[in-house]
Short mmCIF file of C-alpha atoms in Angstrom, two decimals:
data_model
loop_
_atom_site.label_atom_id
_atom_site.label_comp_id
_atom_site.label_asym_id
_atom_site.label_seq_id
_atom_site.Cartn_x
_atom_site.Cartn_y
_atom_site.Cartn_z
CA MET A 1 8.05 -22.58 -19.72
CA GLY A 2 6.19 -21.12 -22.69
CA ASP A 3 4.74 -24.54 -23.50
CA PHE A 4 3.74 -25.08 -19.89
CA ALA A 5 2.10 -21.64 -19.68
CA ALA A 6 0.25 -22.28 -22.93
CA TRP A 7 -0.94 -25.68 -21.68
CA LEU A 8 -2.00 -24.18 -18.34
CA ALA A 9 -3.88 -21.37 -20.10
CA GLY A 10 -5.81 -24.02 -22.02
CA THR A 11 -7.01 -25.95 -18.96
CA SER A 12 -10.65 -25.61 -17.96
CA LEU A 13 -9.67 -24.39 -14.46
CA SER A 14 -7.64 -21.54 -15.96
CA ASN A 15 -10.53 -20.60 -18.23
CA THR A 16 -13.01 -20.68 -15.36
CA ILE A 17 -10.82 -18.26 -13.37
CA ALA A 18 -10.35 -16.02 -16.39
CA GLU A 19 -14.07 -15.97 -17.22
CA ASN A 20 -15.13 -15.04 -13.70
CA LEU A 21 -13.66 -11.55 -13.62
CA TRP A 22 -14.01 -11.14 -9.85
CA VAL A 23 -11.77 -14.13 -9.01
CA ILE A 24 -8.37 -12.52 -9.76
CA PRO A 25 -9.00 -9.23 -7.89
CA PHE A 26 -10.55 -11.17 -5.00
CA VAL A 27 -7.61 -13.55 -4.74
CA GLN A 28 -5.16 -10.62 -5.09
CA SER A 29 -6.92 -8.84 -2.21
CA VAL A 30 -6.62 -11.93 0.01
CA HIS A 31 -2.95 -12.10 -1.08
CA ILE A 32 -2.40 -8.51 0.14
CA VAL A 33 -4.11 -9.17 3.50
CA ALA A 34 -1.94 -12.28 3.96
CA LEU A 35 1.28 -10.53 2.95
CA ALA A 36 0.57 -7.82 5.53
CA VAL A 37 0.21 -10.47 8.25
CA ALA A 38 3.33 -12.36 7.11
CA PHE A 39 5.45 -9.20 6.75
CA VAL A 40 4.55 -7.72 10.12
CA SER A 41 4.98 -11.10 11.86
CA LEU A 42 8.53 -11.22 10.51
CA LEU A 43 9.09 -7.52 11.25
CA LEU A 44 8.17 -8.00 14.91
CA ILE A 45 10.60 -10.91 15.29
CA VAL A 46 13.33 -8.83 13.64
CA LEU A 47 12.52 -5.80 15.82
CA ARG A 48 12.79 -8.06 18.88
CA ILE A 49 16.22 -9.24 17.71
CA TRP A 50 17.26 -5.60 17.22
CA GLY A 51 15.90 -4.73 20.65
CA TRP A 52 13.43 -2.24 19.15
CA ALA A 53 10.26 -3.98 20.30
CA GLY A 54 8.93 -6.68 22.62
CA GLN A 55 11.48 -5.97 25.36
CA ASP A 56 8.88 -7.12 27.91
CA ILE A 57 8.96 -10.68 26.50
CA SER A 58 11.79 -13.02 25.45
CA LEU A 59 12.79 -13.64 21.84
CA THR A 60 11.50 -17.20 22.21
CA ALA A 61 8.11 -15.89 23.34
CA THR A 62 8.06 -13.39 20.47
CA THR A 63 8.83 -16.11 17.93
CA ASP A 64 6.26 -18.47 19.50
CA ARG A 65 3.69 -15.69 19.11
CA PHE A 66 4.45 -14.63 15.53
CA ALA A 67 6.11 -17.55 13.67
CA PRO A 68 2.82 -19.54 13.41
CA TRP A 69 1.16 -16.46 11.87
CA LEU A 70 4.08 -15.99 9.50
CA TRP A 71 3.80 -19.58 8.24
CA GLY A 72 -0.02 -19.58 8.29
CA ALA A 73 -0.08 -16.43 6.18
CA PHE A 74 2.62 -17.93 3.99
CA ALA A 75 0.35 -20.92 3.27
CA VAL A 76 -2.46 -18.52 2.25
CA LEU A 77 0.03 -16.61 0.07
CA ALA A 78 1.14 -19.81 -1.66
CA LEU A 79 -2.45 -20.92 -2.28
CA THR A 80 -3.66 -17.56 -3.61
CA GLY A 81 -0.44 -17.27 -5.63
CA ILE A 82 -1.11 -20.64 -7.26
CA VAL A 83 -4.66 -19.51 -8.19
CA MET A 84 -3.17 -16.39 -9.83
CA VAL A 85 -0.66 -18.47 -11.80
CA ILE A 86 -3.41 -20.83 -13.01
CA GLY A 87 -5.67 -17.89 -13.89
CA GLU A 88 -3.04 -15.81 -15.68
CA PRO A 89 -0.18 -18.17 -16.66
CA ALA A 90 1.44 -15.92 -19.26
CA ARG A 91 1.45 -12.83 -17.04
CA GLU A 92 3.09 -14.73 -14.16
CA LEU A 93 5.28 -17.45 -15.62
CA ILE A 94 6.67 -15.41 -18.50
CA SER A 95 8.03 -12.54 -16.49
CA PHE A 96 11.33 -11.58 -14.91
CA SER A 97 9.69 -10.23 -11.74
CA PHE A 98 7.87 -13.51 -11.02
CA TRP A 99 11.01 -15.67 -11.19
CA ALA A 100 13.09 -13.13 -9.28
CA LYS A 101 10.35 -13.28 -6.65
CA MET A 102 10.51 -17.10 -6.55
CA VAL A 103 14.30 -17.00 -5.99
CA LEU A 104 13.87 -14.44 -3.18
CA ILE A 105 11.11 -16.59 -1.60
CA ALA A 106 13.45 -19.59 -1.57
CA ILE A 107 16.15 -17.50 0.17
CA GLY A 108 13.68 -15.82 2.55
CA VAL A 109 12.03 -19.08 3.58
CA ALA A 110 15.38 -20.82 4.10
CA ALA A 111 16.59 -17.92 6.26
CA VAL A 112 13.53 -17.90 8.53
CA PHE A 113 13.48 -21.69 8.71
CA SER A 114 17.13 -21.98 9.74
CA PHE A 115 16.70 -19.17 12.27
CA GLN A 116 13.79 -21.03 13.87
CA ARG A 117 15.83 -24.24 13.99
CA HIS A 118 18.73 -22.43 15.61
CA LEU A 119 16.35 -20.87 18.13
CA ALA A 120 14.81 -24.24 19.02
CA ARG A 121 18.28 -25.73 19.61
CA HIS A 122 19.50 -22.90 21.81
CA LYS A 123 16.26 -22.12 23.58
CA ALA A 124 17.85 -21.75 27.02
CA THR A 125 20.51 -19.29 25.82
CA TRP A 126 18.01 -17.12 23.98
CA GLU A 127 15.58 -17.15 26.88
CA GLY A 128 18.11 -15.14 28.92
CA THR A 129 19.35 -12.90 26.09
CA LEU A 130 18.00 -9.37 26.06
CA VAL A 131 19.93 -8.06 23.07
CA ALA A 132 21.28 -10.22 20.27
CA GLN A 133 24.85 -10.13 18.90
CA SER A 134 25.40 -7.66 16.09
CA SER A 135 25.99 -10.47 13.57
CA THR A 136 22.53 -11.83 14.40
CA LYS A 137 21.08 -8.35 14.00
CA VAL A 138 22.65 -8.01 10.56
CA LEU A 139 21.33 -11.41 9.46
CA ALA A 140 17.86 -10.49 10.71
CA GLY A 141 18.01 -7.21 8.79
CA LEU A 142 19.11 -8.98 5.60
CA THR A 143 16.24 -11.46 5.96
CA LEU A 144 13.79 -8.59 6.30
CA LEU A 145 15.29 -6.98 3.17
CA VAL A 146 14.79 -10.22 1.23
CA TRP A 147 11.10 -10.25 2.21
CA ILE A 148 10.72 -6.59 1.21
CA GLY A 149 12.26 -7.65 -2.10
CA ILE A 150 9.60 -10.35 -2.43
CA ILE A 151 6.88 -7.67 -2.11
CA PHE A 152 8.74 -5.47 -4.62
CA MET A 153 8.98 -8.19 -7.23
CA GLY A 154 5.42 -9.33 -6.63
CA ARG A 155 3.97 -5.90 -7.38
CA LEU A 156 6.27 -5.35 -10.35
CA ILE A 157 4.87 -8.42 -12.14
CA ALA A 158 2.18 -6.02 -13.42
CA TRP A 159 4.77 -3.86 -15.25
CA ASP A 160 7.42 -6.43 -16.13
CA ALA A 161 8.46 -5.20 -19.57
CA GLN A 162 8.06 -1.54 -18.59
CA ILE A 163 10.41 -1.85 -15.62
CA TRP A 164 12.94 -4.44 -16.70
CA GLY A 165 13.18 -3.71 -20.41
CA SER A 166 15.20 -6.37 -22.19
CA LEU A 167 15.49 -8.43 -18.98
CA SER A 168 11.76 -9.13 -19.29
CA PRO A 169 10.66 -11.95 -21.60
CA GLN A 170 7.61 -9.79 -22.33
CA SER A 171 9.64 -6.95 -23.84
CA ILE A 172 9.34 -6.50 -27.55
CA PRO A 173 12.82 -6.24 -29.06
CA MET B 1 -15.05 25.47 -7.89
CA ASP B 2 -16.60 22.00 -7.87
CA LEU B 3 -14.75 18.80 -7.00
CA TYR B 4 -14.42 17.70 -10.60
CA ALA B 5 -12.70 20.95 -11.52
CA ILE B 6 -10.32 20.46 -8.60
CA ALA B 7 -9.61 16.93 -9.81
CA GLN B 8 -8.87 18.33 -13.28
CA ALA B 9 -6.52 20.91 -11.81
CA ILE B 10 -4.66 18.24 -9.81
CA GLU B 11 -4.38 16.00 -12.85
CA ASN B 12 -2.92 18.86 -14.89
CA SER B 13 -0.51 19.97 -12.17
CA ALA B 14 3.22 19.42 -12.56
CA VAL B 15 3.11 16.51 -10.07
CA GLY B 16 0.18 14.84 -11.83
CA ILE B 17 1.79 15.14 -15.25
CA THR B 18 5.21 13.97 -14.03
CA VAL B 19 3.83 10.82 -12.37
CA ARG B 20 1.51 10.03 -15.29
CA ASP B 21 4.13 10.45 -17.99
CA SER B 22 6.93 8.54 -16.27
CA LEU B 23 7.55 4.91 -17.19
CA TYR B 24 8.85 4.02 -13.75
CA LEU B 25 7.14 6.27 -11.19
CA LEU B 26 3.70 4.61 -11.00
CA PRO B 27 5.07 1.06 -10.61
CA ILE B 28 7.55 2.19 -7.92
CA ILE B 29 4.85 4.22 -6.13
CA ASN B 30 2.61 1.14 -6.22
CA VAL B 31 5.36 -1.00 -4.66
CA PHE B 32 5.72 1.43 -1.76
CA HIS B 33 1.93 1.63 -1.42
CA VAL B 34 1.83 -2.16 -0.89
CA ILE B 35 4.66 -2.02 1.68
CA ALA B 36 2.75 0.80 3.43
CA ILE B 37 -0.43 -1.33 3.45
CA ALA B 38 1.55 -4.23 4.93
CA LEU B 39 2.78 -1.97 7.75
CA VAL B 40 -0.64 -0.41 8.42
CA PHE B 41 -2.83 -3.50 8.23
CA GLY B 42 -0.24 -5.87 9.67
CA THR B 43 0.34 -3.81 12.80
CA ILE B 44 -3.32 -2.81 13.26
CA SER B 45 -4.42 -6.45 12.93
CA VAL B 46 -2.08 -7.47 15.78
CA VAL B 47 -3.68 -4.87 18.08
CA ASP B 48 -7.23 -5.70 16.88
CA LEU B 49 -6.70 -9.41 17.47
CA ARG B 50 -5.26 -8.69 20.93
CA LEU B 51 -8.47 -6.75 21.75
CA LEU B 52 -10.38 -9.86 20.68
CA GLY B 53 -8.19 -12.01 22.94
CA VAL B 54 -6.24 -13.63 20.09
CA PRO B 55 -3.97 -15.41 20.73
CA SER B 56 -4.42 -14.50 24.42
CA ASN B 57 -4.75 -11.61 26.90
CA SER B 58 -1.46 -12.43 28.57
CA ARG B 59 0.63 -9.61 27.08
CA SER B 60 0.12 -6.00 28.12
CA LEU B 61 -2.03 -4.12 25.59
CA LYS B 62 -0.05 -0.98 26.38
CA ALA B 63 3.25 -2.72 25.56
CA ILE B 64 1.86 -4.06 22.27
CA SER B 65 0.48 -0.64 21.27
CA HIS B 66 3.74 1.03 22.24
CA ASP B 67 5.72 -1.38 20.02
CA LEU B 68 3.40 -1.15 17.05
CA LEU B 69 1.72 2.24 16.73
CA LYS B 70 4.80 4.10 15.48
CA TRP B 71 5.01 1.61 12.59
CA THR B 72 1.29 1.98 11.93
CA TRP B 73 1.70 5.76 11.56
CA LEU B 74 4.86 5.43 9.49
CA GLY B 75 2.99 3.06 7.17
CA PHE B 76 -0.09 5.28 7.10
CA GLY B 77 1.99 8.33 6.19
CA LEU B 78 3.67 6.40 3.38
CA ALA B 79 0.29 5.10 2.18
CA VAL B 80 -1.18 8.62 2.09
CA VAL B 81 1.80 10.05 0.17
CA THR B 82 1.96 7.19 -2.37
CA GLY B 83 -1.83 7.04 -2.66
CA SER B 84 -2.09 10.79 -3.25
CA LEU B 85 0.52 10.56 -6.01
CA MET B 86 -1.47 7.78 -7.71
CA VAL B 87 -4.64 9.86 -7.49
CA ALA B 88 -2.84 12.99 -8.70
CA ALA B 89 -1.73 11.22 -11.89
CA ASN B 90 -5.33 10.36 -12.86
CA ALA B 91 -7.47 12.46 -10.53
CA THR B 92 -10.59 12.73 -12.71
CA THR B 93 -10.69 8.95 -13.23
CA PHE B 94 -10.40 8.34 -9.51
CA TYR B 95 -12.99 11.03 -8.80
CA SER B 96 -15.63 9.23 -10.82
CA ASN B 97 -14.62 5.72 -9.67
CA ASN B 98 -17.15 4.17 -7.26
CA GLU B 99 -14.65 1.81 -5.63
CA PHE B 100 -12.36 4.76 -4.88
CA ARG B 101 -15.26 6.66 -3.26
CA LEU B 102 -16.23 3.61 -1.21
CA LYS B 103 -12.60 3.17 -0.16
CA LEU B 104 -12.60 6.73 1.20
CA VAL B 105 -15.83 5.92 3.12
CA ALA B 106 -14.23 2.76 4.56
CA LEU B 107 -11.12 4.76 5.55
CA ALA B 108 -13.33 7.35 7.28
CA ALA B 109 -15.22 4.58 9.09
CA ALA B 110 -11.91 3.08 10.29
CA GLY B 111 -10.87 6.55 11.50
CA VAL B 112 -14.14 7.22 13.37
CA ASN B 113 -13.94 3.75 14.97
CA MET B 114 -10.39 4.49 16.13
CA VAL B 115 -11.31 7.91 17.57
CA ILE B 116 -14.28 6.45 19.48
CA PHE B 117 -12.04 3.72 20.86
CA GLU B 118 -9.28 6.14 21.91
CA LEU B 119 -11.58 8.77 23.43
CA LEU B 120 -14.23 6.61 25.09
CA THR B 121 -13.44 2.90 25.30
CA ALA B 122 -9.74 3.17 26.15
CA ARG B 123 -10.27 5.72 28.92
CA ASN B 124 -10.06 2.97 31.54
CA ALA B 125 -7.77 0.70 29.51
CA HIS B 126 -5.47 0.32 32.53
CA LEU B 127 -8.18 -1.88 34.09
CA TRP B 128 -7.93 -4.47 31.29
CA ASP B 129 -4.30 -4.05 30.23
CA LYS B 130 -3.15 -7.59 30.97
CA ASP B 131 -4.62 -11.03 31.84
CA VAL B 132 -8.16 -9.59 31.83
CA PRO B 133 -10.62 -9.96 28.95
CA VAL B 134 -11.23 -6.72 27.05
CA PRO B 135 -14.75 -5.30 27.60
CA PHE B 136 -17.33 -5.70 24.86
CA ALA B 137 -16.86 -2.17 23.47
CA GLY B 138 -13.14 -2.85 23.02
CA LYS B 139 -13.74 -6.19 21.31
CA LEU B 140 -16.30 -4.54 19.03
CA ALA B 141 -13.78 -1.82 18.12
CA GLY B 142 -11.22 -4.51 17.27
CA ALA B 143 -13.66 -6.49 15.11
CA LEU B 144 -14.94 -3.36 13.31
CA SER B 145 -11.37 -2.18 12.70
CA LEU B 146 -10.48 -5.51 11.05
CA ILE B 147 -13.61 -5.34 8.86
CA PHE B 148 -13.03 -1.69 7.82
CA TRP B 149 -9.35 -2.16 7.00
CA ILE B 150 -9.91 -5.38 5.06
CA SER B 151 -12.62 -3.48 3.14
CA VAL B 152 -10.09 -0.72 2.40
CA ILE B 153 -7.69 -3.31 0.96
CA PHE B 154 -10.36 -5.03 -1.17
CA LEU B 155 -11.78 -1.74 -2.49
CA GLY B 156 -8.28 -0.48 -3.23
CA ARG B 157 -7.49 -3.56 -5.27
CA TRP B 158 -10.82 -3.25 -7.05
CA ILE B 159 -9.97 0.29 -8.22
CA GLY B 160 -7.29 -1.25 -10.42
CA TYR B 161 -9.90 -3.32 -12.21
CA THR B 162 -12.59 -0.66 -12.58
CA LYS B 163 -10.86 2.62 -13.26
CA GLY B 164 -11.06 2.26 -17.01
CA PHE B 165 -7.39 2.18 -17.88
CA ASN B 166 -6.29 -1.19 -16.66
CA PHE B 167 -2.57 -1.47 -16.04
CA ASP B 168 -3.09 -4.99 -14.74
CA VAL B 169 -4.36 -6.56 -17.94
CA PRO B 170 -1.92 -9.34 -18.77
CA VAL B 171 0.35 -8.55 -21.68
CA ASP B 172 -0.52 -10.56 -24.75
CA VAL B 173 2.41 -12.81 -25.30
CA ASP B 174 3.09 -14.70 -28.50
CA PHE B 175 4.25 -18.05 -27.12
CA ASP B 176 5.77 -19.23 -30.41
CA ALA B 177 7.82 -16.09 -30.88
CA LEU B 178 9.22 -16.28 -27.35
CA PHE B 179 10.62 -19.77 -27.08
#
């Protein structure tokens, strides 16, 4: 990974991003706007599963409303994230927080994806369900926790060695 | 007592010193600030877009507001607490930072826009609660709210790059020594 980060840091695209000082803060700002949209889209689906919101519409209607925004925002997050990695390869790729975040993203995406597939297969059942089973509620809560963890790890990339100590590849032994 | 002296006093208070000197507090406070932003902007954007008719006018505005506003205020409270702690740790730096001042202006603008909407525009909101396009004043409030809050986010991020002590500068890593 060190070799890859070093190679990436040497590319002209990486240098262009690094030389134009506004690019990283701009892309980070877009990243924050998109994470807000993604997080609240997921939150509202979870709240509907818990029966805490959207009681006037079905779970299917709630998911139809917010899942496209969740995935649309996710695409923006991936794109802006890639720009950040290209612009600052060492900061991102050589950090514990970044890779912990990637693992959590894999889990979080798989969870939402399989939930949507389940929902599509049992559309009729869910259409008439006002309150979900408690096992579904727990799974929804865990999924939300994973996505909160993604935000945690994303912000902590800025203080990797400070927070994680020897776990961080940036820490000086 | 002028504002700068107040900023100095805050910076030298027990809270300011504790946050500034801790290894872990500022990063953790930052994490919760981002989660707070997600709650505030995420929920407000849903209401703003609904005012603009996105994705449609088919769901009751009252029901949407009822579901969301408690989370908006929870997030806003968390953002104010975490934000104040960040300011307290380096109050004089924030005081003289232009992006921070502009962020406060953008926050005030978002607040004024909200008050005008609540007091004037929403007085007859029951007439356009569902399946009816929102009147122009309501759409304008929604559009302005989106612009003000996105400005708050951008200016907030910019503080980190202009406040003089940059925590976000990438750590210099010696590739050869690492792997």
